[in-house]
Amino acid sequence: MEDKYSPLQIRTVGGEMKELPSFLSPQFGAVLLYDTSNKTSIDHSKTFNVLLPQLKQLLGLKSSGSADISPKEKFLMESRATITHVLRSIDTLNSLIRLMDSIPNMVIGDDIAAQVTSAVEGINKAQSALMAGKLDEALRQASLARNAAEKSFSDPSILALLYFPDDQKFAIYIPLFLPVGLPLIVAYLEIMKQWRKNKEKAD
């Protein structure tokens, strides 16, 4: 960077200059510009006082200027995470159902069935824990349910079916079995022809 652009400054909406200019990029992170000229070390207390409130905003909390998380904010974070895990688990299981409906003669292995069962049980336990006010247990069960649901959907046996559909199976196996099957069919027809001739002579 050229010296005339250093240190880089960002004006606020009101046109003011801040000592530590920073901004948020939603769902990505925070950017802070720190002038290191004429400094031998970074004052971490100042930087964290700016970044921690922004971190709270990224987590969906109100930026109060304080880095501390109140019990109410903790409750909101855990509630939001629990609901998100439950909804994602249900959506993943529904996607698995649609996938099974789209692939005829799909065989579900014991491992996938166990993961699906675990996901459904985790969702039910998370809902029961929420109803009972046990938020920590609800979050734990919801997280386990989401993990089980995603494992069932991304099982290697299912991925193999996605990349190896029935039409490709026919395209591969027909050239292999046709040279063997065709002589058998011809031989069967000859046997039936001879049997009919013998039957006509006997009559």
PDB file of C-alpha atoms in Angstrom:
ATOM      1  CA  MET A   1       0.000   0.000   0.000  1.00  0.00           C
ATOM      2  CA  GLU A   2       1.268   3.491  -0.854  1.00  0.00           C
ATOM      3  CA  ASP A   3       2.165   5.799   2.015  1.00  0.00           C
ATOM      4  CA  LYS A   4      -0.552   8.288   1.050  1.00  0.00           C
ATOM      5  CA  TYR A   5      -3.198   5.628   1.764  1.00  0.00           C
ATOM      6  CA  SER A   6      -1.701   4.642   5.109  1.00  0.00           C
ATOM      7  CA  PRO A   7      -3.253   4.466   7.591  1.00  0.00           C
ATOM      8  CA  LEU A   8      -6.506   3.554   5.860  1.00  0.00           C
ATOM      9  CA  GLN A   9      -9.523   5.361   7.278  1.00  0.00           C
ATOM     10  CA  ILE A  10     -13.245   4.758   6.925  1.00  0.00           C
ATOM     11  CA  ARG A  11     -15.799   7.476   7.561  1.00  0.00           C
ATOM     12  CA  THR A  12     -19.015   6.751   9.394  1.00  0.00           C
ATOM     13  CA  VAL A  13     -22.408   7.645   7.949  1.00  0.00           C
ATOM     14  CA  GLY A  14     -22.118  10.972   9.753  1.00  0.00           C
ATOM     15  CA  GLY A  15     -18.696  11.610   8.211  1.00  0.00           C
ATOM     16  CA  GLU A  16     -16.785  11.048  11.437  1.00  0.00           C
ATOM     17  CA  MET A  17     -13.442   9.277  11.758  1.00  0.00           C
ATOM     18  CA  LYS A  18     -13.116   6.554  14.380  1.00  0.00           C
ATOM     19  CA  GLU A  19      -9.939   5.634  16.216  1.00  0.00           C
ATOM     20  CA  LEU A  20     -10.435   1.977  15.281  1.00  0.00           C
ATOM     21  CA  PRO A  21     -12.530   1.877  12.097  1.00  0.00           C
ATOM     22  CA  SER A  22     -14.334  -1.402  11.591  1.00  0.00           C
ATOM     23  CA  PHE A  23     -17.343  -2.880   9.823  1.00  0.00           C
ATOM     24  CA  LEU A  24     -19.337  -6.102   9.612  1.00  0.00           C
ATOM     25  CA  SER A  25     -19.809  -8.425   6.671  1.00  0.00           C
ATOM     26  CA  PRO A  26     -23.035 -10.404   7.376  1.00  0.00           C
ATOM     27  CA  GLN A  27     -22.528 -14.181   7.706  1.00  0.00           C
ATOM     28  CA  PHE A  28     -18.805 -13.691   7.115  1.00  0.00           C
ATOM     29  CA  GLY A  29     -17.116 -11.741   9.879  1.00  0.00           C
ATOM     30  CA  ALA A  30     -15.820  -8.393  11.032  1.00  0.00           C
ATOM     31  CA  VAL A  31     -13.059  -6.214   9.608  1.00  0.00           C
ATOM     32  CA  LEU A  32     -11.033  -3.916  11.815  1.00  0.00           C
ATOM     33  CA  LEU A  33      -8.397  -1.469  10.570  1.00  0.00           C
ATOM     34  CA  TYR A  34      -5.573  -1.037  13.054  1.00  0.00           C
ATOM     35  CA  ASP A  35      -2.864   1.551  12.522  1.00  0.00           C
ATOM     36  CA  THR A  36       0.437  -0.085  13.464  1.00  0.00           C
ATOM     37  CA  SER A  37       2.619   2.852  12.454  1.00  0.00           C
ATOM     38  CA  ASN A  38       4.749   4.184  15.286  1.00  0.00           C
ATOM     39  CA  LYS A  39       3.600   1.294  17.502  1.00  0.00           C
ATOM     40  CA  THR A  40       5.689  -1.552  18.819  1.00  0.00           C
ATOM     41  CA  SER A  41       2.743  -3.703  19.881  1.00  0.00           C
ATOM     42  CA  ILE A  42      -1.003  -4.061  19.405  1.00  0.00           C
ATOM     43  CA  ASP A  43      -3.326  -2.941  22.162  1.00  0.00           C
ATOM     44  CA  HIS A  44      -5.514  -6.040  22.322  1.00  0.00           C
ATOM     45  CA  SER A  45      -7.845  -4.556  24.903  1.00  0.00           C
ATOM     46  CA  LYS A  46      -8.932  -1.871  22.446  1.00  0.00           C
ATOM     47  CA  THR A  47      -9.337  -4.255  19.538  1.00  0.00           C
ATOM     48  CA  PHE A  48     -11.389  -6.751  21.542  1.00  0.00           C
ATOM     49  CA  ASN A  49     -13.607  -3.984  22.876  1.00  0.00           C
ATOM     50  CA  VAL A  50     -14.514  -3.285  19.244  1.00  0.00           C
ATOM     51  CA  LEU A  51     -14.643  -6.853  17.900  1.00  0.00           C
ATOM     52  CA  LEU A  52     -16.556  -8.583  20.701  1.00  0.00           C
ATOM     53  CA  PRO A  53     -19.724  -6.434  20.349  1.00  0.00           C
ATOM     54  CA  GLN A  54     -19.559  -7.092  16.606  1.00  0.00           C
ATOM     55  CA  LEU A  55     -19.267 -10.801  17.304  1.00  0.00           C
ATOM     56  CA  LYS A  56     -22.486 -10.541  19.294  1.00  0.00           C
ATOM     57  CA  GLN A  57     -24.164  -8.996  16.266  1.00  0.00           C
ATOM     58  CA  LEU A  58     -22.944 -11.851  14.071  1.00  0.00           C
ATOM     59  CA  LEU A  59     -24.475 -14.277  16.580  1.00  0.00           C
ATOM     60  CA  GLY A  60     -27.821 -12.509  16.252  1.00  0.00           C
ATOM     61  CA  LEU A  61     -27.611 -10.552  19.503  1.00  0.00           C
ATOM     62  CA  LYS A  62     -28.058  -6.837  20.014  1.00  0.00           C
ATOM     63  CA  SER A  63     -24.839  -4.872  20.168  1.00  0.00           C
ATOM     64  CA  SER A  64     -24.979  -3.205  23.572  1.00  0.00           C
ATOM     65  CA  GLY A  65     -21.364  -2.053  23.565  1.00  0.00           C
ATOM     66  CA  SER A  66     -20.523  -4.660  26.170  1.00  0.00           C
ATOM     67  CA  ALA A  67     -18.635  -7.857  25.450  1.00  0.00           C
ATOM     68  CA  ASP A  68     -20.457  -9.738  28.193  1.00  0.00           C
ATOM     69  CA  ILE A  69     -23.318 -12.104  27.339  1.00  0.00           C
ATOM     70  CA  SER A  70     -26.291 -11.800  29.653  1.00  0.00           C
ATOM     71  CA  PRO A  71     -28.380 -14.811  30.736  1.00  0.00           C
ATOM     72  CA  LYS A  72     -31.169 -13.576  28.461  1.00  0.00           C
ATOM     73  CA  GLU A  73     -28.809 -13.408  25.477  1.00  0.00           C
ATOM     74  CA  LYS A  74     -27.475 -16.886  26.277  1.00  0.00           C
ATOM     75  CA  PHE A  75     -31.069 -18.154  26.394  1.00  0.00           C
ATOM     76  CA  LEU A  76     -31.813 -16.597  22.995  1.00  0.00           C
ATOM     77  CA  MET A  77     -28.654 -18.052  21.441  1.00  0.00           C
ATOM     78  CA  GLU A  78     -29.336 -21.569  22.712  1.00  0.00           C
ATOM     79  CA  SER A  79     -33.016 -21.378  21.747  1.00  0.00           C
ATOM     80  CA  ARG A  80     -32.189 -20.237  18.230  1.00  0.00           C
ATOM     81  CA  ALA A  81     -29.524 -22.924  17.829  1.00  0.00           C
ATOM     82  CA  THR A  82     -31.882 -25.630  19.117  1.00  0.00           C
ATOM     83  CA  ILE A  83     -34.683 -24.642  16.742  1.00  0.00           C
ATOM     84  CA  THR A  84     -32.233 -24.407  13.836  1.00  0.00           C
ATOM     85  CA  HIS A  85     -30.856 -27.901  14.524  1.00  0.00           C
ATOM     86  CA  VAL A  86     -34.361 -29.384  14.802  1.00  0.00           C
ATOM     87  CA  LEU A  87     -35.574 -27.741  11.588  1.00  0.00           C
ATOM     88  CA  ARG A  88     -32.455 -28.784   9.673  1.00  0.00           C
ATOM     89  CA  SER A  89     -32.836 -32.349  10.958  1.00  0.00           C
ATOM     90  CA  ILE A  90     -36.458 -32.508   9.812  1.00  0.00           C
ATOM     91  CA  ASP A  91     -35.560 -31.011   6.431  1.00  0.00           C
ATOM     92  CA  THR A  92     -32.719 -33.518   5.945  1.00  0.00           C
ATOM     93  CA  LEU A  93     -34.983 -36.454   6.822  1.00  0.00           C
ATOM     94  CA  ASN A  94     -37.639 -35.180   4.407  1.00  0.00           C
ATOM     95  CA  SER A  95     -34.969 -34.940   1.704  1.00  0.00           C
ATOM     96  CA  LEU A  96     -34.023 -38.553   2.421  1.00  0.00           C
ATOM     97  CA  ILE A  97     -37.662 -39.608   2.062  1.00  0.00           C
ATOM     98  CA  ARG A  98     -37.958 -37.810  -1.286  1.00  0.00           C
ATOM     99  CA  LEU A  99     -34.741 -39.447  -2.419  1.00  0.00           C
ATOM    100  CA  MET A 100     -36.041 -42.915  -1.513  1.00  0.00           C
ATOM    101  CA  ASP A 101     -39.267 -42.234  -3.412  1.00  0.00           C
ATOM    102  CA  SER A 102     -37.296 -41.193  -6.499  1.00  0.00           C
ATOM    103  CA  ILE A 103     -35.101 -44.327  -6.596  1.00  0.00           C
ATOM    104  CA  PRO A 104     -37.079 -47.561  -7.171  1.00  0.00           C
ATOM    105  CA  ASN A 105     -36.055 -50.708  -5.301  1.00  0.00           C
ATOM    106  CA  MET A 106     -33.813 -48.691  -3.013  1.00  0.00           C
ATOM    107  CA  VAL A 107     -32.408 -50.802  -0.179  1.00  0.00           C
ATOM    108  CA  ILE A 108     -31.879 -49.051   3.162  1.00  0.00           C
ATOM    109  CA  GLY A 109     -29.046 -50.563   5.174  1.00  0.00           C
ATOM    110  CA  ASP A 110     -29.115 -51.134   8.918  1.00  0.00           C
ATOM    111  CA  ASP A 111     -26.653 -48.282   9.483  1.00  0.00           C
ATOM    112  CA  ILE A 112     -28.902 -45.769   7.714  1.00  0.00           C
ATOM    113  CA  ALA A 113     -31.986 -47.039   9.522  1.00  0.00           C
ATOM    114  CA  ALA A 114     -30.189 -46.677  12.857  1.00  0.00           C
ATOM    115  CA  GLN A 115     -29.143 -43.103  12.035  1.00  0.00           C
ATOM    116  CA  VAL A 116     -32.690 -42.177  11.002  1.00  0.00           C
ATOM    117  CA  THR A 117     -34.081 -43.692  14.201  1.00  0.00           C
ATOM    118  CA  SER A 118     -31.504 -41.801  16.245  1.00  0.00           C
ATOM    119  CA  ALA A 119     -32.382 -38.545  14.470  1.00  0.00           C
ATOM    120  CA  VAL A 120     -36.115 -38.956  15.091  1.00  0.00           C
ATOM    121  CA  GLU A 121     -35.526 -39.836  18.739  1.00  0.00           C
ATOM    122  CA  GLY A 122     -33.231 -36.832  19.123  1.00  0.00           C
ATOM    123  CA  ILE A 123     -35.867 -34.510  17.652  1.00  0.00           C
ATOM    124  CA  ASN A 124     -38.532 -35.855  20.007  1.00  0.00           C
ATOM    125  CA  LYS A 125     -36.222 -35.593  23.022  1.00  0.00           C
ATOM    126  CA  ALA A 126     -35.243 -32.032  22.066  1.00  0.00           C
ATOM    127  CA  GLN A 127     -38.899 -31.017  21.836  1.00  0.00           C
ATOM    128  CA  SER A 128     -39.672 -32.658  25.190  1.00  0.00           C
ATOM    129  CA  ALA A 129     -36.701 -30.917  26.805  1.00  0.00           C
ATOM    130  CA  LEU A 130     -37.831 -27.563  25.406  1.00  0.00           C
ATOM    131  CA  MET A 131     -41.314 -28.102  26.798  1.00  0.00           C
ATOM    132  CA  ALA A 132     -39.758 -28.907  30.190  1.00  0.00           C
ATOM    133  CA  GLY A 133     -37.537 -25.818  30.100  1.00  0.00           C
ATOM    134  CA  LYS A 134     -34.313 -27.860  29.933  1.00  0.00           C
ATOM    135  CA  LEU A 135     -32.610 -25.766  27.281  1.00  0.00           C
ATOM    136  CA  ASP A 136     -29.103 -27.249  27.590  1.00  0.00           C
ATOM    137  CA  GLU A 137     -30.461 -30.791  27.154  1.00  0.00           C
ATOM    138  CA  ALA A 138     -32.665 -29.654  24.259  1.00  0.00           C
ATOM    139  CA  LEU A 139     -29.673 -28.144  22.471  1.00  0.00           C
ATOM    140  CA  ARG A 140     -27.624 -31.301  23.010  1.00  0.00           C
ATOM    141  CA  GLN A 141     -30.355 -33.588  21.680  1.00  0.00           C
ATOM    142  CA  ALA A 142     -31.057 -31.305  18.714  1.00  0.00           C
ATOM    143  CA  SER A 143     -27.378 -31.283  17.812  1.00  0.00           C
ATOM    144  CA  LEU A 144     -27.212 -35.088  18.005  1.00  0.00           C
ATOM    145  CA  ALA A 145     -30.359 -35.348  15.864  1.00  0.00           C
ATOM    146  CA  ARG A 146     -28.936 -33.089  13.170  1.00  0.00           C
ATOM    147  CA  ASN A 147     -25.663 -34.999  13.128  1.00  0.00           C
ATOM    148  CA  ALA A 148     -27.491 -38.344  12.780  1.00  0.00           C
ATOM    149  CA  ALA A 149     -29.785 -37.008  10.045  1.00  0.00           C
ATOM    150  CA  GLU A 150     -26.887 -35.658   7.996  1.00  0.00           C
ATOM    151  CA  LYS A 151     -24.962 -38.916   8.401  1.00  0.00           C
ATOM    152  CA  SER A 152     -27.948 -40.927   7.144  1.00  0.00           C
ATOM    153  CA  PHE A 153     -28.360 -38.695   4.097  1.00  0.00           C
ATOM    154  CA  SER A 154     -24.662 -38.698   3.205  1.00  0.00           C
ATOM    155  CA  ASP A 155     -24.158 -42.453   3.659  1.00  0.00           C
ATOM    156  CA  PRO A 156     -21.795 -43.858   0.976  1.00  0.00           C
ATOM    157  CA  SER A 157     -24.346 -46.483  -0.090  1.00  0.00           C
ATOM    158  CA  ILE A 158     -26.858 -43.754  -0.967  1.00  0.00           C
ATOM    159  CA  LEU A 159     -24.257 -41.712  -2.816  1.00  0.00           C
ATOM    160  CA  ALA A 160     -23.411 -44.794  -4.878  1.00  0.00           C
ATOM    161  CA  LEU A 161     -27.059 -45.076  -5.980  1.00  0.00           C
ATOM    162  CA  LEU A 162     -27.108 -41.430  -7.010  1.00  0.00           C
ATOM    163  CA  TYR A 163     -24.144 -41.866  -9.322  1.00  0.00           C
ATOM    164  CA  PHE A 164     -25.063 -45.361 -10.524  1.00  0.00           C
ATOM    165  CA  PRO A 165     -28.768 -45.368 -11.535  1.00  0.00           C
ATOM    166  CA  ASP A 166     -30.683 -48.308 -13.018  1.00  0.00           C
ATOM    167  CA  ASP A 167     -30.308 -47.273 -16.662  1.00  0.00           C
ATOM    168  CA  GLN A 168     -26.537 -47.347 -16.302  1.00  0.00           C
ATOM    169  CA  LYS A 169     -26.745 -50.794 -14.709  1.00  0.00           C
ATOM    170  CA  PHE A 170     -28.601 -52.129 -17.765  1.00  0.00           C
ATOM    171  CA  ALA A 171     -26.089 -50.487 -20.088  1.00  0.00           C
ATOM    172  CA  ILE A 172     -23.245 -52.273 -18.275  1.00  0.00           C
ATOM    173  CA  TYR A 173     -24.777 -55.711 -17.646  1.00  0.00           C
ATOM    174  CA  ILE A 174     -26.586 -56.319 -20.954  1.00  0.00           C
ATOM    175  CA  PRO A 175     -23.358 -56.547 -23.034  1.00  0.00           C
ATOM    176  CA  LEU A 176     -22.027 -59.021 -20.447  1.00  0.00           C
ATOM    177  CA  PHE A 177     -25.041 -61.342 -20.229  1.00  0.00           C
ATOM    178  CA  LEU A 178     -26.308 -61.125 -23.817  1.00  0.00           C
ATOM    179  CA  PRO A 179     -23.562 -63.379 -25.325  1.00  0.00           C
ATOM    180  CA  VAL A 180     -24.358 -65.988 -22.661  1.00  0.00           C
ATOM    181  CA  GLY A 181     -28.129 -65.645 -22.695  1.00  0.00           C
ATOM    182  CA  LEU A 182     -28.665 -65.628 -26.465  1.00  0.00           C
ATOM    183  CA  PRO A 183     -27.319 -69.190 -27.087  1.00  0.00           C
ATOM    184  CA  LEU A 184     -29.448 -70.446 -24.186  1.00  0.00           C
ATOM    185  CA  ILE A 185     -32.571 -68.925 -25.713  1.00  0.00           C
ATOM    186  CA  VAL A 186     -31.775 -70.420 -29.139  1.00  0.00           C
ATOM    187  CA  ALA A 187     -31.137 -73.828 -27.577  1.00  0.00           C
ATOM    188  CA  TYR A 188     -34.435 -73.622 -25.665  1.00  0.00           C
ATOM    189  CA  LEU A 189     -36.338 -72.803 -28.844  1.00  0.00           C
ATOM    190  CA  GLU A 190     -34.724 -75.761 -30.656  1.00  0.00           C
ATOM    191  CA  ILE A 191     -35.652 -78.091 -27.796  1.00  0.00           C
ATOM    192  CA  MET A 192     -39.277 -76.876 -27.862  1.00  0.00           C
ATOM    193  CA  LYS A 193     -39.374 -77.299 -31.649  1.00  0.00           C
ATOM    194  CA  GLN A 194     -38.084 -80.855 -31.425  1.00  0.00           C
ATOM    195  CA  TRP A 195     -40.510 -81.665 -28.605  1.00  0.00           C
ATOM    196  CA  ARG A 196     -43.464 -80.523 -30.707  1.00  0.00           C
ATOM    197  CA  LYS A 197     -42.306 -82.635 -33.652  1.00  0.00           C
ATOM    198  CA  ASN A 198     -42.003 -85.686 -31.427  1.00  0.00           C
ATOM    199  CA  LYS A 199     -45.432 -85.033 -29.993  1.00  0.00           C
ATOM    200  CA  GLU A 200     -47.009 -84.761 -33.462  1.00  0.00           C
ATOM    201  CA  LYS A 201     -45.413 -88.076 -34.532  1.00  0.00           C
ATOM    202  CA  ALA A 202     -46.690 -89.772 -31.400  1.00  0.00           C
ATOM    203  CA  ASP A 203     -50.233 -88.557 -32.128  1.00  0.00           C
TER     204      ASP A 203
END
